[in-house]
Amino acid sequence: MLDLTYDAPAPKVIAGAKYDWELVIGLEVHAQVATNAKLFSGASTLFGAEPNSNVAFVDAGMPGMLPVINEECVAQAVRTGLGLKADINLVSAFDRKNYFYPDLPQGYQISQLYHPIVGEGEVLVELGDGTARTVRIERIHLEQDAGKSVHDMDPNMSFVDLNRTGVALMEIVSRPDIRGPEEAAAYVGKLRQIMRYLGTCDGNMQNGNLRADVNVSICRPGDYEKYQETQDFSHLGTRCEIKNMNSMRFIQQAIEVEARRQIALVEDGKAVVQETRLYDPDKNETRSMRSKEEAHDYRYFPDPDLLPLEIEQAWVDDIASGLPELPDAKKARFMGDFGLSDYDASVLTADVENAAFFEKVAEGRDGKMSANWVINELFGRLKKDDKDITESPVSADQLGGIVTLIKSGDISGKIAKELFEIVYTEGGNPAQIVEERGMKQVTDTGAIEAAVDEIIAANPAQVEKAKQNPKLAGWFVGQVMKATGGKANPAAVNQLVTAKLGL
Ligand code: ADP
Ligand code: MG
């Protein structure tokens, strides 16, 4: 295993009019559990279905209907907890959080306030510059999602779609360990990556399957360290919570403007009021939505329809033994086994499909060369066509075949690019194409020597210049390559040109 400890980056400092300020951020991420059925009913979770077609009586809040817990949702929450190196609570319980929403007909949301299924964990958040910070997870609890109110279909009426009502969410609550907008986005990105590896949430932010409530406060340099030492929140500033963000870009923008708003307030001698705010991307500002509600406002109480949830350690162990290799481990392995750079390993492990493709290409071949071909040629080409790896016209075996041909010296790097394009557009076996189309590199020194002699004989003036300035030898190499249709082995050409010019 590689050592994955990095320097923690410096916190984001924002210069105020009078003082410097640091940001403190904690996120509550709502991740829709990837399952076929809802948390407490057998209704489908399929996205985009006809409105109100995925609704069981219990989702519609019909009197007397009883919730029945979906075991797969529990397994997914446990899997997620294990993936975040968190404690799994063998006993947890469901509570009613009472509030009225037209799209939640029960009149309460079933959630886990007092006894969540997952306790403390952690996630390594890496930034683009190679630095990283460990963000602590406070808890993960299971809860129901609400439905959707549609206000823009009719001038006089609102509509309610209950398809989403009762779908299982995991609320992943972080400690306030995030210190800047980029870090917040990287944190959400890392959670998404881990959950995709685990298959517990598809992470689709556009469909609302991953959303975040972003808590932001400001403090003076040094205060955060005092909080870390004592875990005493009084060292931190008053936070505001920005609700329901479902875009990485908006998360960052909202944090930035909210921090500036708080700085302006405090430097003006006013206080930040703890409240829930909404971000308006058009105006790039946050607006007050409601004053912060406390747990007691919701009249939480244990849901009498559901027994405490007890799971067995053996069941948890069984899930643990079935976990896939996770991003940090895979990245470390790629760096160790294939000699990849931090950056290349990150790109290739961004998702499981990319990683699997690369591994197949690199198996028994040069790891770095394979990584270059996957990242630079293949990903570049796919991006041009707006395709992802699962739609790649070039298979891992085909790309591997190309790498083998380069490595063995059968084709030059230049010809390899042509070959790649042929395989990409026409398909076929790379070795066979090279054979059939006469693309093999000329390594026969006799043939290259003849070409070199010819060029030297035809260009006496250039030869004189090159003798004065050896850098001009490159011109001869270029000419020979041209004359051989790019098939001459560049190293051999170089050697012969230098020797023959007497450089
Ligand atoms: P509540 O239940 O009222 O929403 P929590 O204690 O669960 O409050 O905290 C919610 C989120 O707010 C957590 O992610 C936590 O890390 C974050 N948080 C708490 N205090 C601060 C603070 N001073 N600045 C920024 N984030 C904070
Ligand atoms: Mg909260």
JSON list of C-alpha atoms in Angstrom, two decimals, residues 6 60 143 147 158 167 174 177 194 197 228 235 328 338 373 375 377 380 404 421 432 439 457 470 493:
[
{"chain": "A", "resi": 6, "resn": "TYR", "atom": "CA", "xyz": [-0.95, 14.43, 2.23]},
{"chain": "A", "resi": 60, "resn": "ALA", "atom": "CA", "xyz": [-50.33, 8.32, -0.29]},
{"chain": "A", "resi": 143, "resn": "GLU", "atom": "CA", "xyz": [-35.30, 8.79, 5.74]},
{"chain": "A", "resi": 147, "resn": "GLY", "atom": "CA", "xyz": [-42.94, 14.25, -3.51]},
{"chain": "A", "resi": 158, "resn": "SER", "atom": "CA", "xyz": [-50.68, 23.52, -8.32]},
{"chain": "A", "resi": 167, "resn": "VAL", "atom": "CA", "xyz": [-38.25, 6.96, -1.79]},
{"chain": "A", "resi": 174, "resn": "SER", "atom": "CA", "xyz": [-20.38, 15.88, 7.84]},
{"chain": "A", "resi": 177, "resn": "ASP", "atom": "CA", "xyz": [-14.35, 20.18, 8.53]},
{"chain": "A", "resi": 194, "resn": "ILE", "atom": "CA", "xyz": [-17.56, 6.20, -3.47]},
{"chain": "A", "resi": 197, "resn": "TYR", "atom": "CA", "xyz": [-18.35, 2.37, -6.74]},
{"chain": "A", "resi": 228, "resn": "GLN", "atom": "CA", "xyz": [-10.64, 21.29, 16.70]},
{"chain": "A", "resi": 235, "resn": "HIS", "atom": "CA", "xyz": [-15.26, 29.03, 18.88]},
{"chain": "A", "resi": 328, "resn": "ASP", "atom": "CA", "xyz": [-8.56, 5.32, -2.58]},
{"chain": "A", "resi": 338, "resn": "PHE", "atom": "CA", "xyz": [1.51, 0.34, -12.83]},
{"chain": "A", "resi": 373, "resn": "TRP", "atom": "CA", "xyz": [-3.20, 5.79, -24.58]},
{"chain": "A", "resi": 375, "resn": "ILE", "atom": "CA", "xyz": [-6.25, 9.03, -21.18]},
{"chain": "A", "resi": 377, "resn": "GLU", "atom": "CA", "xyz": [-5.96, 9.19, -27.16]},
{"chain": "A", "resi": 380, "resn": "GLY", "atom": "CA", "xyz": [-9.75, 12.61, -25.88]},
{"chain": "A", "resi": 404, "resn": "THR", "atom": "CA", "xyz": [1.65, -4.06, -27.80]},
{"chain": "A", "resi": 421, "resn": "GLU", "atom": "CA", "xyz": [-8.11, 6.21, -35.85]},
{"chain": "A", "resi": 432, "resn": "GLN", "atom": "CA", "xyz": [-3.88, -7.60, -38.82]},
{"chain": "A", "resi": 439, "resn": "MET", "atom": "CA", "xyz": [2.15, -0.03, -41.66]},
{"chain": "A", "resi": 457, "resn": "ALA", "atom": "CA", "xyz": [23.42, 13.32, -50.99]},
{"chain": "A", "resi": 470, "resn": "PRO", "atom": "CA", "xyz": [24.12, 20.08, -34.86]},
{"chain": "A", "resi": 493, "resn": "VAL", "atom": "CA", "xyz": [17.04, 7.23, -37.96]}
]
